[in-house]
Amino acid sequence: MSRIVLGVSGGVAAYKAALLLRALTEAGHDVRVVPTPSALHFVGAATFEALSGHPVTTDVWSDVDEVAHVRIGQEADLVVIAPATADLLARAAAGRADDLLTATLLTAHCPVVFVPAMHTEMWLHPATQDNVATLRRRGSVVLPPAVGRLTGPDSGPGRLPEPADIAALATVVLGSGAAALAHDLTGRRVVISAGGTREPLDPVRYLGNRSSGKQGWALARVAAARGAEVVLVAANVELPAPFGVGVVPVGTAEELRSAMHAQAADADVVVMSAAVADFRPASVAGAKMKKDSAGEPDSVPLVRNADVLAELVAKRAPGQLVVGFAAETGDADADVLTHARAKLARKGCDLLVVNDVSGDLVFGQSDNAVVVLAADGESTEIPRGPKDTVAAGIWTVVASRLSPVQA
Ligand code: CTP
């Protein structure tokens, strides 16, 4: 169990802090809420007290004998401020201590994650951007706001990401530190395929696989948190779009193939994490297939699908990195990594993320463990952890291999 301070500043998105608090406590963390006085105009202290099981104060004059402004910060494993308003970012950047939350920030030794939410104009103002740069330079994580509907009819960058996304990213920082959400993918466009394709047999049946899309979702969420523009080509995934990421829904391998070719052309990184069917039924029945009179099953002739990864490698733009995935098992001929190295060579991609699926089940689980193999022979082991933490490890390998952003 980790001790998390949830700072809440005074914006209308403060109502989402109650849901975030719920997500963090349900994940087993001990959460202490420290709102600013203005936050309490939006959500009452009683809500935060009931959901956290801790008293809520906003100033340094309550319980003076406990020296709360020093103790809360010192004891925390993580501080998350959601929403972080323009004013809160300014006060944090200036090192002020005019309420309990900013005083806590000055005594915290742990990683700090700011989750800004405000109107687009306030976010884009040079004063705010300078404050964000200052906080990042000092080692804090400042998530980019999601793009979408704001208070009132307008929309643009400034939305608070959904509480589930913030909770997942908080877990990454708790496990791997602030560097796991470094702002190192700014100016990069990444295209990620996720999920599993379904190849129709008739109007109601298909050949499919058990890929849940969770690892691809985690890759998209973490890449967006690290500043990338992200497109997710999603094959049959029911999850809500992470972090305001653009989702292109597809069904079959052929649909995934055309979406990936359309999206990949100007991408800096292409990640094929989808489970793509290698074969599809040679023909799709126009009407539901019936049992024949003898009750014997028909055989289903199959034809080969294109290898999308190999095609994307063949038309890779200069400087573009292409990342493949491989779920492997060891057998009598060779172990998992030997098979994986052969696949990396066969596919020609720059990196191959290898999942050993011989032991336990990975499909649909929230944990994973992988090895990232590079075409130049380097390999990086990413230990078992939540899929978002594994995603952060994968992006660290990818980011270290990207050529510098063109000015
Ligand atoms: N892949 C693809 N197109 C296909 C099949 C797979 O782009 N028709 C991609 C997957 O998205 C993944 C990588 O290729 O990134 C490896 O997938 P895998 O199924 O392990 O590869 P196969 O070539 O099918 O290898 P195997 O012979 O082991 O089935």
Coordinates of C-alpha atoms and ligand atoms in Angstrom, one line a residue:
M1 CA 0.0 0.0 0.0
S2 CA 1.4 3.4 -1.0
R3 CA 0.6 6.8 0.6
I4 CA -0.7 9.2 -2.0
V5 CA -1.5 12.8 -1.6
L6 CA -4.3 13.8 -3.9
G7 CA -4.1 17.6 -4.4
V8 CA -7.2 19.2 -5.8
S9 CA -7.2 22.8 -7.1
G10 CA -10.2 25.0 -7.9
G11 CA -11.5 24.1 -11.4
V12 CA -14.8 22.6 -12.5
A13 CA -12.9 19.3 -13.2
A14 CA -12.6 19.0 -9.4
Y15 CA -15.6 16.7 -9.5
K16 CA -13.6 14.1 -11.4
A17 CA -11.1 14.1 -8.4
A18 CA -13.7 12.2 -6.4
L19 CA -13.7 9.5 -9.0
L20 CA -9.9 9.5 -9.1
L21 CA -9.8 9.2 -5.3
R22 CA -12.2 6.2 -5.6
A23 CA -10.0 4.6 -8.2
L24 CA -6.8 5.1 -6.1
T25 CA -8.3 3.8 -2.9
E26 CA -9.8 0.8 -4.7
A27 CA -6.3 0.0 -6.0
G28 CA -5.3 -0.3 -2.4
H29 CA -3.6 3.0 -1.8
D30 CA -3.9 5.2 1.3
V31 CA -5.0 8.5 -0.1
R32 CA -5.0 11.9 1.7
V33 CA -6.8 14.6 -0.1
V34 CA -5.5 18.2 0.2
P35 CA -7.8 20.6 -1.7
T36 CA -7.1 24.3 -2.2
P37 CA -9.8 26.6 -0.6
S38 CA -11.2 27.3 -4.1
A39 CA -11.5 23.5 -4.8
L40 CA -14.1 23.4 -2.0
H41 CA -16.4 25.7 -4.1
F42 CA -16.7 22.7 -6.5
V43 CA -16.7 19.6 -4.2
G44 CA -17.4 19.7 -0.5
A45 CA -14.8 18.5 2.1
A46 CA -17.3 15.9 3.3
T47 CA -17.1 14.0 -0.1
F48 CA -13.3 13.8 0.1
E49 CA -13.4 12.9 3.8
A50 CA -15.9 10.1 3.3
L51 CA -14.1 8.6 0.3
S52 CA -10.6 8.8 1.7
G53 CA -11.3 8.1 5.3
H54 CA -9.1 11.0 6.3
P55 CA -9.8 14.5 7.6
V56 CA -9.5 17.3 5.0
T57 CA -8.0 20.7 5.6
T58 CA -6.9 23.4 3.3
D59 CA -4.8 25.7 5.4
V60 CA -1.8 25.4 7.7
W61 CA -3.7 26.8 10.7
S62 CA -5.7 23.6 11.5
D63 CA -4.1 21.0 13.8
V64 CA -1.0 23.2 14.1
D65 CA 0.5 20.8 16.7
E66 CA 0.7 18.1 14.0
V67 CA 2.7 20.4 11.7
A68 CA 0.6 18.9 8.8
H69 CA 2.2 21.0 6.1
V70 CA 5.5 19.3 6.8
R71 CA 4.3 15.8 7.7
I72 CA 1.9 15.2 4.8
G73 CA 4.5 16.0 2.2
Q74 CA 7.4 14.1 3.9
E75 CA 5.3 10.9 4.4
A76 CA 4.0 10.7 0.8
D77 CA 5.1 8.2 -1.8
L78 CA 3.4 10.2 -4.5
V79 CA 1.6 13.5 -4.9
V80 CA -0.9 13.8 -7.7
I81 CA -2.6 17.1 -8.3
A82 CA -5.8 16.8 -10.4
P83 CA -7.0 19.1 -11.6
A84 CA -4.0 21.4 -11.6
T85 CA -5.3 24.9 -12.5
A86 CA -3.2 27.6 -14.2
D87 CA -3.0 29.4 -10.8
L88 CA -1.9 26.2 -9.0
L89 CA 0.8 25.6 -11.6
A90 CA 2.0 29.3 -11.2
R91 CA 2.2 29.0 -7.4
A92 CA 4.0 25.7 -7.6
A93 CA 6.5 27.0 -10.1
A94 CA 7.1 30.1 -8.0
G95 CA 7.6 27.9 -4.9
R96 CA 4.9 29.6 -2.9
A97 CA 3.4 28.1 0.3
D98 CA 0.2 30.1 0.8
D99 CA -2.0 27.1 1.5
L100 CA -1.6 23.5 2.7
L101 CA -1.3 22.1 -0.8
T102 CA 1.5 24.3 -2.0
A103 CA 3.2 24.0 1.4
T104 CA 3.0 20.2 1.0
L105 CA 4.7 20.5 -2.4
L106 CA 7.7 22.2 -0.8
T107 CA 8.2 19.4 1.7
A108 CA 7.5 16.4 -0.6
H109 CA 10.6 14.3 -1.5
C110 CA 8.5 11.9 -3.7
P111 CA 7.5 12.2 -7.4
V112 CA 4.9 14.8 -8.1
V113 CA 2.4 14.5 -11.0
F114 CA 0.4 17.6 -12.1
V115 CA -2.7 16.9 -14.2
P116 CA -3.6 20.3 -15.7
A117 CA -7.2 21.2 -16.6
M118 CA -8.2 24.7 -17.8
H119 CA -9.5 26.6 -20.7
T120 CA -7.4 26.3 -23.9
E121 CA -6.3 30.0 -23.8
M122 CA -5.1 29.6 -20.2
W123 CA -3.2 26.4 -21.1
L124 CA -1.5 27.9 -24.2
H125 CA -0.7 31.2 -22.5
P126 CA 3.1 31.7 -22.4
A127 CA 3.0 32.3 -18.6
T128 CA 1.4 28.8 -18.1
Q129 CA 3.7 27.2 -20.6
D130 CA 6.8 28.7 -18.8
N131 CA 5.5 27.4 -15.5
V132 CA 5.0 23.9 -17.0
A133 CA 8.5 24.0 -18.4
T134 CA 9.9 25.0 -15.0
L135 CA 8.1 22.3 -13.2
R136 CA 9.2 19.7 -15.7
R137 CA 12.8 20.9 -15.5
R138 CA 12.7 20.3 -11.7
G139 CA 11.7 16.7 -12.3
S140 CA 7.9 16.8 -11.8
V141 CA 5.6 15.1 -14.3
V142 CA 3.1 17.6 -15.9
L143 CA 0.7 15.6 -18.1
P144 CA -0.5 17.2 -21.3
P145 CA -4.2 17.9 -21.0
A146 CA -6.5 15.8 -23.1
V147 CA -8.1 17.5 -26.1
G148 CA -11.9 17.6 -26.1
R149 CA -15.0 19.2 -24.7
L150 CA -14.4 21.9 -22.1
T151 CA -16.9 23.6 -19.8
G152 CA -19.5 25.2 -22.0
P153 CA -19.7 24.6 -25.8
D154 CA -16.0 25.0 -26.6
S155 CA -13.4 22.3 -27.1
G156 CA -9.6 22.1 -27.4
P157 CA -6.6 21.1 -25.2
G158 CA -7.4 21.6 -21.6
R159 CA -9.6 18.7 -20.5
L160 CA -8.7 16.6 -17.5
P161 CA -7.9 13.1 -18.7
E162 CA -10.4 10.4 -17.4
P163 CA -9.8 9.3 -13.8
A164 CA -9.0 5.7 -14.9
D165 CA -6.2 7.0 -17.1
I166 CA -4.8 9.2 -14.4
A167 CA -4.9 6.3 -11.9
A168 CA -3.1 4.0 -14.4
L169 CA -0.4 6.7 -15.0
A170 CA 0.0 7.3 -11.2
T171 CA 0.7 3.6 -10.8
V172 CA 3.5 3.9 -13.5
V173 CA 5.2 6.8 -11.5
L174 CA 4.8 4.9 -8.2
G175 CA 6.5 1.8 -9.7
S176 CA 9.1 3.4 -11.9
G177 CA 9.5 7.0 -10.8
A178 CA 8.9 10.3 -12.6
A179 CA 11.3 9.4 -15.5
A180 CA 8.8 6.8 -16.7
L181 CA 6.6 9.7 -17.8
A182 CA 9.3 12.0 -19.1
H183 CA 8.1 14.4 -21.7
D184 CA 10.3 12.9 -24.4
L185 CA 7.8 12.1 -27.2
T186 CA 6.8 15.7 -27.8
G187 CA 6.5 16.4 -31.5
R188 CA 6.3 12.6 -32.4
R189 CA 3.4 11.0 -34.1
V190 CA 2.9 7.4 -33.1
V191 CA 0.5 4.9 -34.7
I192 CA -0.4 1.8 -32.7
S193 CA -2.5 -1.2 -33.7
A194 CA -4.2 -3.0 -30.8
G195 CA -6.8 -5.8 -30.2
G196 CA -7.5 -8.8 -32.3
T197 CA -8.9 -9.1 -35.8
R198 CA -12.1 -11.1 -36.5
E199 CA -12.5 -12.8 -39.9
P200 CA -16.1 -13.4 -40.7
L201 CA -17.4 -16.8 -41.7
D202 CA -21.0 -15.7 -42.2
P203 CA -23.1 -12.8 -40.9
V204 CA -23.0 -14.0 -37.3
R205 CA -19.7 -16.0 -36.9
Y206 CA -16.1 -15.2 -37.1
L207 CA -12.6 -16.6 -36.5
G208 CA -11.0 -14.5 -33.8
N209 CA -8.5 -14.5 -31.0
R210 CA -8.4 -13.6 -27.3
S211 CA -6.3 -10.4 -27.5
S212 CA -8.0 -7.8 -25.1
G213 CA -6.2 -4.7 -26.5
K214 CA -5.1 -3.8 -23.0
Q215 CA -1.3 -3.7 -23.8
G216 CA -2.0 -1.5 -26.9
W217 CA -4.2 0.8 -24.8
A218 CA -1.5 1.1 -22.2
L219 CA 1.1 2.0 -24.9
A220 CA -1.3 4.7 -26.3
R221 CA -2.0 6.2 -22.9
V222 CA 1.7 6.3 -21.9
A223 CA 2.8 7.7 -25.3
A224 CA 0.1 10.5 -25.0
A225 CA 1.3 11.2 -21.4
R226 CA 4.8 11.5 -22.7
G227 CA 3.7 14.1 -25.3
A228 CA 3.1 12.1 -28.5
E229 CA 0.3 12.6 -30.9
V230 CA -1.2 9.1 -30.9
V231 CA -3.5 7.2 -33.2
L232 CA -4.8 3.8 -32.2
V233 CA -6.0 1.4 -34.8
A234 CA -8.2 -0.8 -32.7
A235 CA -9.5 -4.2 -33.8
N236 CA -12.6 -5.1 -31.8
V237 CA -11.7 -3.4 -28.5
E238 CA -14.5 -2.2 -26.3
L239 CA -12.4 -0.1 -23.9
P240 CA -13.0 3.7 -23.8
A241 CA -10.5 5.8 -25.8
P242 CA -7.5 6.4 -23.5
F243 CA -6.5 10.0 -22.8
G244 CA -8.4 11.6 -25.7
V245 CA -6.4 9.5 -28.2
G246 CA -7.8 9.2 -31.7
V247 CA -9.2 5.7 -32.2
V248 CA -9.7 4.2 -35.7
P249 CA -12.0 1.1 -35.2
V250 CA -11.4 -1.9 -37.5
G251 CA -12.7 -5.4 -37.7
T252 CA -10.8 -7.7 -40.1
A253 CA -7.1 -8.0 -40.9
E254 CA -7.8 -6.4 -44.3
E255 CA -9.4 -3.4 -42.6
L256 CA -6.5 -3.1 -40.1
R257 CA -4.1 -3.4 -43.0
S258 CA -5.6 -0.4 -44.9
A259 CA -6.0 1.7 -41.8
M260 CA -2.3 1.1 -40.8
H261 CA -1.0 1.9 -44.3
A262 CA -3.1 5.1 -44.3
Q263 CA -1.9 6.2 -40.8
A264 CA 1.7 5.0 -40.9
A265 CA 3.0 7.2 -43.8
D266 CA 4.0 10.2 -41.7
A267 CA 4.5 8.4 -38.3
D268 CA 7.7 8.5 -36.3
V269 CA 6.9 5.2 -34.7
V270 CA 4.6 2.4 -35.8
V271 CA 3.7 -0.3 -33.3
M272 CA 2.0 -3.5 -34.3
S273 CA 0.6 -4.8 -31.0
A274 CA -2.6 -6.2 -32.6
A275 CA -3.1 -9.9 -32.9
V276 CA -3.7 -10.2 -36.7
A277 CA -5.2 -13.4 -38.1
D278 CA -2.8 -15.1 -40.4
F279 CA -5.7 -16.7 -42.3
R280 CA -9.3 -15.8 -43.3
P281 CA -12.1 -17.9 -44.7
A282 CA -11.8 -18.1 -48.4
S283 CA -15.3 -16.9 -48.8
V284 CA -17.9 -15.3 -46.5
A285 CA -21.3 -16.8 -46.6
G286 CA -24.0 -14.2 -47.4
A287 CA -26.5 -16.0 -45.1
K288 CA -26.1 -17.8 -41.8
M289 CA -24.4 -21.2 -42.5
K290 CA -26.7 -24.2 -41.6
K291 CA -25.8 -27.6 -40.2
D292 CA -26.0 -30.0 -43.2
S293 CA -28.6 -32.7 -43.1
A294 CA -26.1 -35.4 -42.0
G295 CA -25.1 -33.1 -39.1
E296 CA -21.4 -33.4 -40.2
P297 CA -19.3 -30.2 -39.9
D298 CA -18.2 -28.5 -43.2
S299 CA -14.5 -27.8 -43.5
V300 CA -13.7 -24.2 -43.9
P301 CA -11.1 -23.4 -46.6
L302 CA -8.8 -20.6 -45.5
V303 CA -6.6 -18.2 -47.5
R304 CA -3.6 -16.3 -46.2
N305 CA -3.8 -12.7 -44.9
A306 CA -1.1 -10.2 -45.8
D307 CA 1.7 -9.8 -43.2
V308 CA 1.0 -6.2 -42.2
L309 CA 4.1 -5.8 -40.1
A310 CA 6.4 -7.0 -43.0
E311 CA 4.6 -4.6 -45.4
L312 CA 5.0 -1.6 -43.1
V313 CA 8.7 -2.5 -42.7
A314 CA 9.1 -2.6 -46.5
K315 CA 7.7 0.9 -46.9
R316 CA 9.2 2.4 -43.7
A317 CA 9.9 6.1 -44.1
P318 CA 13.5 7.3 -43.3
G319 CA 14.0 7.6 -39.6
Q320 CA 10.7 5.8 -38.8
L321 CA 10.9 3.0 -36.2
V322 CA 8.7 -0.1 -36.7
V323 CA 8.0 -2.2 -33.6
G324 CA 6.5 -5.7 -33.7
F325 CA 5.1 -7.9 -31.0
A326 CA 5.5 -11.6 -30.6
A327 CA 3.8 -14.0 -28.2
E328 CA 6.1 -17.0 -28.2
T329 CA 6.5 -20.3 -26.4
G330 CA 9.6 -22.4 -26.2
D331 CA 9.6 -25.9 -27.7
A332 CA 11.9 -28.9 -28.4
D333 CA 13.7 -26.9 -31.1
A334 CA 14.5 -23.7 -29.3
D335 CA 13.7 -21.4 -26.4
V336 CA 11.5 -18.4 -26.5
L337 CA 14.2 -15.8 -27.3
T338 CA 15.8 -17.9 -30.0
H339 CA 12.4 -18.2 -31.7
A340 CA 11.9 -14.4 -31.2
R341 CA 15.3 -13.5 -32.7
A342 CA 14.5 -15.5 -35.7
K343 CA 11.1 -13.7 -36.0
L344 CA 12.8 -10.3 -35.6
A345 CA 15.1 -11.2 -38.5
R346 CA 12.3 -12.6 -40.6
K347 CA 10.0 -9.6 -40.1
G348 CA 12.8 -7.0 -40.5
C349 CA 11.4 -4.6 -37.8
D350 CA 13.6 -2.4 -35.7
L351 CA 12.3 -3.7 -32.3
L352 CA 10.4 -6.8 -31.3
V353 CA 8.5 -6.9 -28.0
V354 CA 8.5 -10.5 -26.9
N355 CA 6.0 -12.1 -24.6
D356 CA 6.7 -15.5 -23.2
V357 CA 3.2 -17.1 -23.1
S358 CA 4.3 -20.7 -22.2
G359 CA 3.6 -20.4 -18.5
D360 CA 0.6 -18.3 -17.4
L361 CA -2.1 -16.6 -19.3
V362 CA -1.4 -13.0 -20.5
F363 CA -4.7 -12.5 -22.4
G364 CA -6.9 -10.1 -20.7
Q365 CA -4.6 -9.8 -17.6
S366 CA -3.5 -6.4 -16.3
D367 CA 0.1 -7.5 -15.7
N368 CA 2.7 -8.4 -18.3
A369 CA 6.5 -9.1 -18.6
V370 CA 8.4 -8.7 -21.9
V371 CA 11.8 -8.6 -23.5
V372 CA 12.5 -5.9 -26.1
L373 CA 14.9 -7.2 -28.8
A374 CA 16.5 -4.8 -31.2
A375 CA 17.7 -5.6 -34.7
D376 CA 21.3 -4.6 -33.6
G377 CA 21.3 -7.4 -31.0
E378 CA 20.6 -5.3 -27.9
S379 CA 17.9 -6.7 -25.6
T380 CA 16.1 -5.1 -22.7
E381 CA 14.2 -7.1 -20.1
I382 CA 11.1 -5.4 -18.7
P383 CA 10.0 -7.1 -15.5
R384 CA 6.5 -8.2 -14.6
G385 CA 4.3 -5.3 -13.8
P386 CA 1.1 -3.5 -14.7
K387 CA 0.7 -3.1 -18.5
D388 CA 1.1 0.7 -18.2
T389 CA 4.5 0.3 -16.4
V390 CA 5.6 -2.2 -19.1
A391 CA 4.4 0.3 -21.8
A392 CA 6.6 3.0 -20.1
G393 CA 9.6 0.6 -20.3
I394 CA 8.9 -0.1 -24.0
W395 CA 8.7 3.7 -24.8
T396 CA 12.0 4.3 -23.0
V397 CA 13.7 1.9 -25.3
V398 CA 11.9 3.4 -28.4
A399 CA 12.7 7.0 -27.3
S400 CA 16.4 6.2 -26.9
R401 CA 16.4 5.0 -30.6
L402 CA 14.6 7.9 -32.2
S403 CA 16.6 10.4 -34.3
P404 CA 16.4 14.0 -33.0
V405 CA 13.2 15.9 -33.8
Q406 CA 13.7 18.1 -36.9
A407 CA 13.6 21.8 -36.0
Ligands
CTP1 N1 1.4 -9.5 -37.8 C1 1.0 -8.8 -38.9 N2 0.2 -9.4 -39.9 C2 -0.1 -10.7 -39.8 C3 0.3 -11.4 -38.7 C4 1.0 -10.8 -37.7 O1 1.3 -7.6 -39.0 N3 -0.9 -11.2 -40.7 C5 2.2 -8.9 -36.8 C6 1.7 -8.8 -35.4 O2 0.9 -7.6 -35.2 C7 3.0 -8.8 -34.5 C8 3.9 -9.6 -35.4 O3 3.4 -9.6 -36.7 O4 3.5 -7.5 -34.4 C9 4.2 -11.0 -35.0 O5 2.9 -11.7 -34.9 P1 2.9 -13.3 -34.9 O6 1.5 -13.8 -35.0 O7 3.8 -13.8 -33.8 O8 3.7 -13.5 -36.2 P2 3.6 -14.6 -37.3 O9 4.3 -14.1 -38.5 O10 2.2 -15.0 -37.5 O11 4.4 -15.8 -36.7 P3 4.1 -17.3 -36.3 O12 4.6 -18.0 -37.5 O13 4.8 -17.5 -35.0 O14 2.6 -17.3 -36.2

